[in-house]
CSV table of C-alpha atoms in Angstrom, one decimal:
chain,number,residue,atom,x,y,z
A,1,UNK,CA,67.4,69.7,-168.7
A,2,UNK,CA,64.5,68.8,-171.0
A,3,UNK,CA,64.7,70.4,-174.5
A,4,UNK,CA,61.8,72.4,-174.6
A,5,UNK,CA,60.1,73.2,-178.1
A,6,UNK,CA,58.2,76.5,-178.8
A,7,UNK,CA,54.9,77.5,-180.7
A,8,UNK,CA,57.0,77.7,-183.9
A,9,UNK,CA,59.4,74.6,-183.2
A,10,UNK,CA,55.9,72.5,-183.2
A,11,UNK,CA,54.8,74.2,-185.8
A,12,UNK,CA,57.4,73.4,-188.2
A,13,UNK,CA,58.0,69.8,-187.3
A,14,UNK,CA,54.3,69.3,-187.5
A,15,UNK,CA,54.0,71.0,-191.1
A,16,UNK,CA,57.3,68.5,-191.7
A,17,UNK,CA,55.4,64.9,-190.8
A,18,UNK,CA,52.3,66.2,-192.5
A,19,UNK,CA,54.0,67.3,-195.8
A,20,UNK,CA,53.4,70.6,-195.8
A,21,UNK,CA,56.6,72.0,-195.6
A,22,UNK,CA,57.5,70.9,-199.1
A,23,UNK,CA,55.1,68.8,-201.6
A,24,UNK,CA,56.0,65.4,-201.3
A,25,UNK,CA,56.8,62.9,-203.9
A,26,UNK,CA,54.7,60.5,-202.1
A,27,UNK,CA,52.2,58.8,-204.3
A,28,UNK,CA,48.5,58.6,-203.0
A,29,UNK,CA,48.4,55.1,-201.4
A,30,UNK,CA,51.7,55.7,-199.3
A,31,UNK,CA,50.5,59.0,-198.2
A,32,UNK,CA,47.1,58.2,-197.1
A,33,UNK,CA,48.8,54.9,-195.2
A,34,UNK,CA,51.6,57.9,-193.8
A,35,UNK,CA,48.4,60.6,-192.6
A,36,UNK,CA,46.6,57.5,-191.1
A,37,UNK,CA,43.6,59.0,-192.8
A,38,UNK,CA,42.0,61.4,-194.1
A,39,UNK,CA,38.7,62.7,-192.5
A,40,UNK,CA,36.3,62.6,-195.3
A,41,UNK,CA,32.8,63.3,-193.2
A,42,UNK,CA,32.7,65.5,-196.9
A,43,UNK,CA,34.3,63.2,-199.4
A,44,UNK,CA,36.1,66.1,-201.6
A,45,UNK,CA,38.4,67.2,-198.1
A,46,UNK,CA,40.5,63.8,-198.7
A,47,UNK,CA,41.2,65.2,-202.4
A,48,UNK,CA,42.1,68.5,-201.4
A,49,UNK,CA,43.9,67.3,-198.4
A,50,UNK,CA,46.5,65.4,-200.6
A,51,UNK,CA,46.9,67.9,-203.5
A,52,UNK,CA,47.8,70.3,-201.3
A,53,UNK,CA,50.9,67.6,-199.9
A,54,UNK,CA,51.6,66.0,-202.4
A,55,UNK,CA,53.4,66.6,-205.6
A,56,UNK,CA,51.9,65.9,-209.4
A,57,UNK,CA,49.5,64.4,-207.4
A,58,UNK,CA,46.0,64.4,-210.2
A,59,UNK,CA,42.4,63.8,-208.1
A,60,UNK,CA,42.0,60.7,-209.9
A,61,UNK,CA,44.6,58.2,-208.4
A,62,UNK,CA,42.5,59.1,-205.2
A,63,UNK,CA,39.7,58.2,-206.8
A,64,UNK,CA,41.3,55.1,-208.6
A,65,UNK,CA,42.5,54.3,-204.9
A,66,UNK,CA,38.6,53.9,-204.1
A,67,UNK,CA,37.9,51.7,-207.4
A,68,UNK,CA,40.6,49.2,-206.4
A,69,UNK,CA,39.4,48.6,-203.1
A,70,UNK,CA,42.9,50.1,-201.7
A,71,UNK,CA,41.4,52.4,-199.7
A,72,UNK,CA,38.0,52.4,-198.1
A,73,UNK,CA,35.4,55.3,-196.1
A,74,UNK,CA,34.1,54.4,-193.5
A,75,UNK,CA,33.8,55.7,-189.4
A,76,UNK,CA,36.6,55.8,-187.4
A,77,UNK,CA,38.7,58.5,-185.7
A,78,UNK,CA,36.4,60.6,-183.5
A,79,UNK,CA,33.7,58.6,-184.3
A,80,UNK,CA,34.0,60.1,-188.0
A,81,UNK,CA,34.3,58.9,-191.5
A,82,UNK,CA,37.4,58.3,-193.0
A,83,UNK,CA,39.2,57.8,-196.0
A,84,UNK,CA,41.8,55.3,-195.3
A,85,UNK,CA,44.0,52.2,-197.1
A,86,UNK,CA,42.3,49.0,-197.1
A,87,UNK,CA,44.9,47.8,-194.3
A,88,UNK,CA,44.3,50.7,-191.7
A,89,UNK,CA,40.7,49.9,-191.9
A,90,UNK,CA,41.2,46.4,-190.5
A,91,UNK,CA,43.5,47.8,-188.5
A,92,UNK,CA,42.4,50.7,-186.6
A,93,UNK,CA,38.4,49.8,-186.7
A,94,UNK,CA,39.0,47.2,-183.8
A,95,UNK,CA,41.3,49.8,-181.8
A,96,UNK,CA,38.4,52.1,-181.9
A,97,UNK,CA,35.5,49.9,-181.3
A,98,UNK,CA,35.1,50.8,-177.6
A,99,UNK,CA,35.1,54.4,-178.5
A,100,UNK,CA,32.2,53.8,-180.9
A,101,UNK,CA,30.3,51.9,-178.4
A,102,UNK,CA,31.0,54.4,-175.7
A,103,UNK,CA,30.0,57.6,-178.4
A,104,UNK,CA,26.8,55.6,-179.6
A,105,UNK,CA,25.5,54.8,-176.0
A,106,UNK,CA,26.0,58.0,-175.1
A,107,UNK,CA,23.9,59.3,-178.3
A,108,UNK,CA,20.1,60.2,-178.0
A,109,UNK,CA,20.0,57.0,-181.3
A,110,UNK,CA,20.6,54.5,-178.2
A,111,UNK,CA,17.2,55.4,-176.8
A,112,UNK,CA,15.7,54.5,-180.0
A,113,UNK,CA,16.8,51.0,-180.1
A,114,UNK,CA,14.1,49.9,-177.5
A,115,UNK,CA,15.9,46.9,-176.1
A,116,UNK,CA,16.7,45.6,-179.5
A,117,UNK,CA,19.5,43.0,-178.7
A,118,UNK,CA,23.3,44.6,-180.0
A,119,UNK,CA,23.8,40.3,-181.5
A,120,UNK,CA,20.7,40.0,-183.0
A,121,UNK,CA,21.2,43.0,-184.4
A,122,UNK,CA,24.6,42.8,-185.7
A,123,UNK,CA,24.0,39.4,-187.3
A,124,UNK,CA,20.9,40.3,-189.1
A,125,UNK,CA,23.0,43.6,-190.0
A,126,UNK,CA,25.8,41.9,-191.3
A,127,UNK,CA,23.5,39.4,-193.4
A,128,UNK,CA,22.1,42.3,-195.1
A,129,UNK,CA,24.9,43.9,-196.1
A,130,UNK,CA,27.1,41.2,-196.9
A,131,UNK,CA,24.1,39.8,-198.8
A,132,UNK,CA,24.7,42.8,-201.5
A,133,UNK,CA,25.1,46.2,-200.5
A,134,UNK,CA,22.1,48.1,-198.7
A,135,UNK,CA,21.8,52.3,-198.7
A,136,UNK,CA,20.4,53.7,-195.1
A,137,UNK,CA,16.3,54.0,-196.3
A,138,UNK,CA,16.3,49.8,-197.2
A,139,UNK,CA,18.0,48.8,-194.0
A,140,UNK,CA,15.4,50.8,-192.3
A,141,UNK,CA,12.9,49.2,-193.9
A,142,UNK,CA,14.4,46.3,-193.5
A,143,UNK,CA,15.6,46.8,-189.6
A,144,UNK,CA,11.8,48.1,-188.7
A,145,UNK,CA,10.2,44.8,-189.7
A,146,UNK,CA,12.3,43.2,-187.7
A,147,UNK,CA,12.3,45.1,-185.0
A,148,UNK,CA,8.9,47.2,-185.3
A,149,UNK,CA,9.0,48.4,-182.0
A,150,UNK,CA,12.3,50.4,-182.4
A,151,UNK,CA,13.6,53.4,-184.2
A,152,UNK,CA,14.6,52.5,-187.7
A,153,UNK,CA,16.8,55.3,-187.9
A,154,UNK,CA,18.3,54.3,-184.6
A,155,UNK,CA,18.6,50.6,-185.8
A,156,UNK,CA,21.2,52.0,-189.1
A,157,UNK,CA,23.0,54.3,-186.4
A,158,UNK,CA,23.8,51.1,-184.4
A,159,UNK,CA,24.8,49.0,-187.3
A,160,UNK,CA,26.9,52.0,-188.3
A,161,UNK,CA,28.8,52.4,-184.8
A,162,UNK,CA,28.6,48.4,-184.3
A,163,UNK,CA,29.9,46.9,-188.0
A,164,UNK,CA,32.5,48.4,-189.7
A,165,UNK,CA,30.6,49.5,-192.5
A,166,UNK,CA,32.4,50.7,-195.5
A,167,UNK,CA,30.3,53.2,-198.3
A,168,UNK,CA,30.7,51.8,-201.6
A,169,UNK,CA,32.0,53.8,-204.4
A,170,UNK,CA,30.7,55.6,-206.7
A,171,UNK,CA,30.1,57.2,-203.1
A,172,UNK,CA,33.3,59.3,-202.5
A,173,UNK,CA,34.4,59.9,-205.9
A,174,UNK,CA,35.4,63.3,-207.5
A,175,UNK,CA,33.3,64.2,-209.3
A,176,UNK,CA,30.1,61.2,-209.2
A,177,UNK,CA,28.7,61.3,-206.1
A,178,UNK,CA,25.7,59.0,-205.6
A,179,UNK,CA,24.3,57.5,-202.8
A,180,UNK,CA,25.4,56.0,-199.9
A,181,UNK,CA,25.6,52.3,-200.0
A,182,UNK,CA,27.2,50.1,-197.2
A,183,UNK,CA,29.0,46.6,-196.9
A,184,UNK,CA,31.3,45.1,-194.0
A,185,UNK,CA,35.0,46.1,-194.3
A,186,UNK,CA,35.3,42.3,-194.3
A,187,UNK,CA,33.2,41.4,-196.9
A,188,UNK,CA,34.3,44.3,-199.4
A,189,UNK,CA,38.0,43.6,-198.8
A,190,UNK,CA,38.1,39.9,-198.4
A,191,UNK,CA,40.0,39.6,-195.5
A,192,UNK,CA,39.1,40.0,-191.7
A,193,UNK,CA,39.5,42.5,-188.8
A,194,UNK,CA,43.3,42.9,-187.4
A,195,UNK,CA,44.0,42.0,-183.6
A,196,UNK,CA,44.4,45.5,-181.6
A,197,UNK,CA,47.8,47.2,-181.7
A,198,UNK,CA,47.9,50.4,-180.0
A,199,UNK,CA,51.2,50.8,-179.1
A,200,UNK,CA,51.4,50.7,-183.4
A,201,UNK,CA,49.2,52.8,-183.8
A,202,UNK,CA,50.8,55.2,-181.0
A,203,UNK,CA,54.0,55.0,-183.4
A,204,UNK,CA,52.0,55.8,-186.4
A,205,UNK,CA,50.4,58.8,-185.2
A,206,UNK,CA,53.6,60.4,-183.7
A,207,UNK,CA,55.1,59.5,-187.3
A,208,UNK,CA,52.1,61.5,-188.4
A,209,UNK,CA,51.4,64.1,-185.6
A,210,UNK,CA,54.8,63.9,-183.1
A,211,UNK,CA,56.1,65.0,-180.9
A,212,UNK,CA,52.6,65.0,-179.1
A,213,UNK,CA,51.3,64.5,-175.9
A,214,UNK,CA,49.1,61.7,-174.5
A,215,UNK,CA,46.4,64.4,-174.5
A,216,UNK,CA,47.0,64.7,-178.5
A,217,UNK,CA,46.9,61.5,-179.2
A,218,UNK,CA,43.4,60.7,-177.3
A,219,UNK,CA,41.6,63.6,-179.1
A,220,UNK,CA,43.3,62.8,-182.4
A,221,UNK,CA,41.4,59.0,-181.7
A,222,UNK,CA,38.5,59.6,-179.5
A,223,UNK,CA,40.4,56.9,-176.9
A,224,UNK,CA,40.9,57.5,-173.4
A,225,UNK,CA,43.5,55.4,-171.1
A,226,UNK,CA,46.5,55.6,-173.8
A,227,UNK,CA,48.6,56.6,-171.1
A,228,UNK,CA,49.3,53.4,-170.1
A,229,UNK,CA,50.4,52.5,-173.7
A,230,UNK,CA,52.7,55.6,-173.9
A,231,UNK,CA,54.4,54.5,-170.3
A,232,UNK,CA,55.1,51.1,-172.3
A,233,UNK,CA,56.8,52.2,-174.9
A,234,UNK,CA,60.6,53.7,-175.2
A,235,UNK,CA,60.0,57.2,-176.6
A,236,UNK,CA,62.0,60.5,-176.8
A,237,UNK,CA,60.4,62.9,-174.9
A,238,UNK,CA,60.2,67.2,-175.1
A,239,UNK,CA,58.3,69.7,-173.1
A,240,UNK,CA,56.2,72.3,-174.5
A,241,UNK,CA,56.4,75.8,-173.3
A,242,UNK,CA,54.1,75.4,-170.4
A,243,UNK,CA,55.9,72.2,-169.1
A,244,UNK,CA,53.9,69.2,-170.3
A,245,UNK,CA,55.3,66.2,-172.0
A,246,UNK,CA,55.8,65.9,-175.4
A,247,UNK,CA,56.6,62.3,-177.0
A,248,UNK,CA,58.1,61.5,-180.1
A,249,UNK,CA,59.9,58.5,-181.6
A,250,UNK,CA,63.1,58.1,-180.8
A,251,UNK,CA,64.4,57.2,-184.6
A,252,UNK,CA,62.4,60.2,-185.7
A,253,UNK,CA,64.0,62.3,-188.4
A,254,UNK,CA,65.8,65.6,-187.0
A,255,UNK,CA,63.6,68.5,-186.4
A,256,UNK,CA,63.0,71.1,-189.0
A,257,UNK,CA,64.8,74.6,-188.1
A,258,UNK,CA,62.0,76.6,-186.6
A,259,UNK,CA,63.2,79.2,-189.2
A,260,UNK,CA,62.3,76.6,-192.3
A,261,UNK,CA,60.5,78.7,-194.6
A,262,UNK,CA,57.1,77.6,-195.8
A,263,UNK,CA,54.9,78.2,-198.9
A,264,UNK,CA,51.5,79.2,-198.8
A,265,UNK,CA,49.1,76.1,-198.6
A,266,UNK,CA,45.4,75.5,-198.8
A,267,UNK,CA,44.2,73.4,-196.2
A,268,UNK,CA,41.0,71.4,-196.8
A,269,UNK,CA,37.9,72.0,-194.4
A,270,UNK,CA,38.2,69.1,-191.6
A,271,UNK,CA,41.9,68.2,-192.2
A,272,UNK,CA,43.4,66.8,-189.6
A,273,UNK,CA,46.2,69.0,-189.4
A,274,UNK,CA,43.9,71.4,-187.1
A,275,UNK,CA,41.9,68.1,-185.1
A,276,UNK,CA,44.4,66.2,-184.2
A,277,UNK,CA,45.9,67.9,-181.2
A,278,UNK,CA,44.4,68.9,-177.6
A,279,UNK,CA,46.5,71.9,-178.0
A,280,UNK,CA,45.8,73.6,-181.8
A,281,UNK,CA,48.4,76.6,-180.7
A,282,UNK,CA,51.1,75.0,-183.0
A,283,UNK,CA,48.7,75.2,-186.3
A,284,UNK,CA,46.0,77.4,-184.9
A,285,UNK,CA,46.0,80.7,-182.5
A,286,UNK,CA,43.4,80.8,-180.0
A,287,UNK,CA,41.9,83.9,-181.4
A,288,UNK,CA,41.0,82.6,-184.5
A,289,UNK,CA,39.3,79.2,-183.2
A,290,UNK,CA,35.7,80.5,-183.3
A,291,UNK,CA,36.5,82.0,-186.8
A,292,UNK,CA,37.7,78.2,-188.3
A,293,UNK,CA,35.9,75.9,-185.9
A,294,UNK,CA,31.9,76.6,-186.0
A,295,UNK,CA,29.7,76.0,-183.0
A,296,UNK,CA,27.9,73.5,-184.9
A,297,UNK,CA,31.3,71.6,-185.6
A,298,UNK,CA,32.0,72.8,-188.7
A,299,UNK,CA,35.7,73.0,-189.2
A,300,UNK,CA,36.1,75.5,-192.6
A,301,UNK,CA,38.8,75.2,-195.3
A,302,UNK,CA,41.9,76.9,-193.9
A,303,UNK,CA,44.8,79.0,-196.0
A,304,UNK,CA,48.2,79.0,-194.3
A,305,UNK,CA,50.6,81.7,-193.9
A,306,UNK,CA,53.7,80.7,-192.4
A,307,UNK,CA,52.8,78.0,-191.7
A,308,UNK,CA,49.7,79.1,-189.3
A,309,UNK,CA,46.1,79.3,-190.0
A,310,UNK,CA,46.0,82.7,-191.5
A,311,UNK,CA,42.3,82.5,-192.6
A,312,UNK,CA,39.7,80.1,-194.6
A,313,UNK,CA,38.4,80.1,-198.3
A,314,UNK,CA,36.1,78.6,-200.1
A,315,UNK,CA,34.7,77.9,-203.9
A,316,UNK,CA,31.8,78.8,-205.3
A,317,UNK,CA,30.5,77.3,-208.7
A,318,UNK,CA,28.2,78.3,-211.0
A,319,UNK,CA,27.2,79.4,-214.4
A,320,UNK,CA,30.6,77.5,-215.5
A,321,UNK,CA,32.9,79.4,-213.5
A,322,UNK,CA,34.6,78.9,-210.2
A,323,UNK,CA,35.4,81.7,-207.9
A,324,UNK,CA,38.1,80.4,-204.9
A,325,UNK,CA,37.3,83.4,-202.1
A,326,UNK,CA,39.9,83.7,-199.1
A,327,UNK,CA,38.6,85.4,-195.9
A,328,UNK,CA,41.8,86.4,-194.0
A,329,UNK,CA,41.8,87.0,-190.4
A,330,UNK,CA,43.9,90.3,-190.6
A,331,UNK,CA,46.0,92.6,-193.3
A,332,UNK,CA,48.2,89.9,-196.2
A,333,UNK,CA,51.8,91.5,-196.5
A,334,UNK,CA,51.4,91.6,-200.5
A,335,UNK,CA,53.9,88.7,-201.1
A,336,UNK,CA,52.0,86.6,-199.2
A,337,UNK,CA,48.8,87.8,-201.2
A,338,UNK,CA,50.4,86.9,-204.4
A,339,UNK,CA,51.4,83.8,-203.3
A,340,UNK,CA,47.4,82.7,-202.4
A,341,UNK,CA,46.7,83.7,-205.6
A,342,UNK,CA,48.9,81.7,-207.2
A,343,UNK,CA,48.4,78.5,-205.4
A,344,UNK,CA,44.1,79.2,-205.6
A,345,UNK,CA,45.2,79.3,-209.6
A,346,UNK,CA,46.8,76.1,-209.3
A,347,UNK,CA,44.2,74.5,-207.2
A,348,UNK,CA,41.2,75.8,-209.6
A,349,UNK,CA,43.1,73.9,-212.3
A,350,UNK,CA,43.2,70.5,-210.8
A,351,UNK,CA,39.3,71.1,-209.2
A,352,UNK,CA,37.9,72.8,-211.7
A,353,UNK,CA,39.6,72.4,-215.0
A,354,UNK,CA,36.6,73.4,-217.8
A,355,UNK,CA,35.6,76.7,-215.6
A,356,UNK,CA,36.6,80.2,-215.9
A,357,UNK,CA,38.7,81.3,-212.9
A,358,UNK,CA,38.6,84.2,-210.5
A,359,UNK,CA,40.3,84.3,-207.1
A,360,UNK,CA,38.8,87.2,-204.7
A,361,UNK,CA,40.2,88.0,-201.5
A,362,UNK,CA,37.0,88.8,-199.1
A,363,UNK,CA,36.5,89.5,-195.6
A,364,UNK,CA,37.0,87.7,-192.4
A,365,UNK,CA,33.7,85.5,-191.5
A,366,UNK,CA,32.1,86.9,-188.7
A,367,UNK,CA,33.2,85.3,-185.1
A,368,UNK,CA,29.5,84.7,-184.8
A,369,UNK,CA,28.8,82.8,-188.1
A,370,UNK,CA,28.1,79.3,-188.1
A,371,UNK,CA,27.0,78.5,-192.1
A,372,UNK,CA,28.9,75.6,-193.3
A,373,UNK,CA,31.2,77.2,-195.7
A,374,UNK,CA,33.0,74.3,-197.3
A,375,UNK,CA,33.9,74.4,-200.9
A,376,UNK,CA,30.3,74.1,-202.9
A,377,UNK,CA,30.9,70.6,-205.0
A,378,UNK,CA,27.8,71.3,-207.6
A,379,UNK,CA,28.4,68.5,-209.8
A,380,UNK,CA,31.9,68.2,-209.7
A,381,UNK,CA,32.4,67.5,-205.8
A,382,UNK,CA,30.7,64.7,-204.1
A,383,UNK,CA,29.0,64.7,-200.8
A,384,UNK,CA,28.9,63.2,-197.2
């Protein structure tokens, strides 16, 4: 008989591979390399996303990771940006170029291009870029003259889904900001694309996300046909509760008790801890979707209780204070109150150390609200 694993059984292991259980004492680089990424669609998530795993982890050797040029932004999962080390971005970029060719033909920006040629315009691209680095309103100036008869805005959406363009810091640093310039992954890290491997990659995301189904693994990508690579492989397989197949790797480390305790945590808004599985129901019940996942696709800041999304939070900054509200989705048993309060403490220190503090504790968002409530960066956050 199959061992089956339970909502709380997935839950646990999953809080296990993605450090959550206990901080890790992971530095920055190896952590981002273990997460294969960090969405960063809204550059401050990547720095909230690892001091929340990761322990005496300071935003800066994030930041310092981005100076170096030991980890790059750019699109990738989901046809999304994000942060990842210098060597997944040559590696998992080639993976997922059909993907991004699939998502951009399928985008209303493909309509614009007005039978530009996808060559022509790739090589000019690239020359543009590699020539010194180019911010979206010159390369539609530039693109437009070239092609006058197309959508300029189109012509960067191309180059964007077509070159692996990287944004340039200070673009994604805490703290500085500044506008988005782009280069080729190649050019800015001096060394070319990597040869497909999805059967590595398979092994890296269950390292990351396992045990998961084929299902979890293409919405965690964006890819379809992986279950051809999963039949390849020699894997350790589970079943849910409802019967499907669950895959893991077969020198995995043991799972976690399903009784593990687990400390409060503050989850940053487009983790991947609640977007990289077909089914959320090990991190996420399905009452509570609408009230973390906007119609608009915003995905807010989550807190977790138990281990499961309890409710979402955000900051707000201003006059030289910073407020860190949590919305809960129902009654906090006062120990678990105390503990948000002490880990929103914590977190204010390392986000917002010159401010004065306050944490409130406010009501659940409404099921029909769509505002984008991600913490407000003012001048201390940077943006898209």
């Amino acid at each position: 008989m199959p061992t089956v694993l339970d909502r709380r059984a997935l839950n646990r292991v999953l809080l296990q591979r993605q450090l959550l259980i206990e901080r890790s004492p992971m530095g920055a680089s190896d952590a981002v390399e273990h997460l294969l990424g960090l969405q960063s669609q809204a550059p401050e998530s990547a720095y909230i996303g690892l001091w929340t795993r990761l322990d005496g982890f300071a935003l800066d050797d994030l930041a310092q990771l981005l100076r170096d040029r030991r980890a790059v932004r750019l699109v990738l999962m989901r046809s999304t940006v994000h942060l990842v080390s210098a060597r997944d971005a040559l590696l998992l970029r080639p993976l997922l170029q059909p993907m991004l060719d699939k998502v951009f033909a399928g985008s209303n920006w493909a309509r614009g291009l007005a039978g530009a040629d996808r060559a022509e315009v790739m090589a000019f691209g690239r020359g543009l870029v590699e020539e010194r680095p180019r911010d979206p309103a010159e390369l539609r100036t530039l693109l437009a003259a070239r092609w006058p008869g197309a959508d300029p805005a189109s012509l960067v959406n191309a180059l964007r889904s077509w070159l692996p363009l990287v944004q340039l810091p200070p673009r994604g640093l805490w703290g500085e900001g500044g506008r988005v310039l782009y280069t080729t992954a190649e050019h800015w890290l001096g060394e070319p694309l990597a040869a497909p491997d999805p059967a590595g990659v398979v092994r890296r995301y269950l390292a990351a996300f396992g045990p998961a189904s084929v299902a979890d693994a293409q919405k965690w990508s964006g890819l379809t046909g992986l279950r051809s690579v999963f039949a390849g492989m020699e894997l350790r397989t589970y079943h849910d509760e409802r019967g499907r197949i669950l895959y893991d790797l077969p020198d995995a480390p043991p799972l976690p008790d399903p009784g593990t305790p687990v400390s409060a945590r503050f989850v940053a808004d487009f983790d991947n801890l609640t977007l990289s599985h077909a089914d959320r129901g090990r991190i996420l019940a399905d009452e509570h979707r609408s009230r973390l996942m906007t119609v608009n696709g915003i995905i807010r800041a989550a807190v977790l209780v138990d281990g499961f999304v309890a409710g979402t939070w955000r900051v707000d900054r201003a006059h030289g204070s910073a407020t860190l509200t949590v919305s809960p989705f129902g009654p906090l048993a006062r120990a678990d109150r105390a503990a948000l309060t002490q880990e929103a403490e914590r977190l204010l220190v390392a986000t917002d150390p010159g401010a004065a503090h306050a944490v409130d504790f406010g009501q659940a968002p409404s099921r029909r609200t769509t505002a984008d409530p991600r913490p407000s960066g003012g001048g201390r956050g940077v943006g898209g």
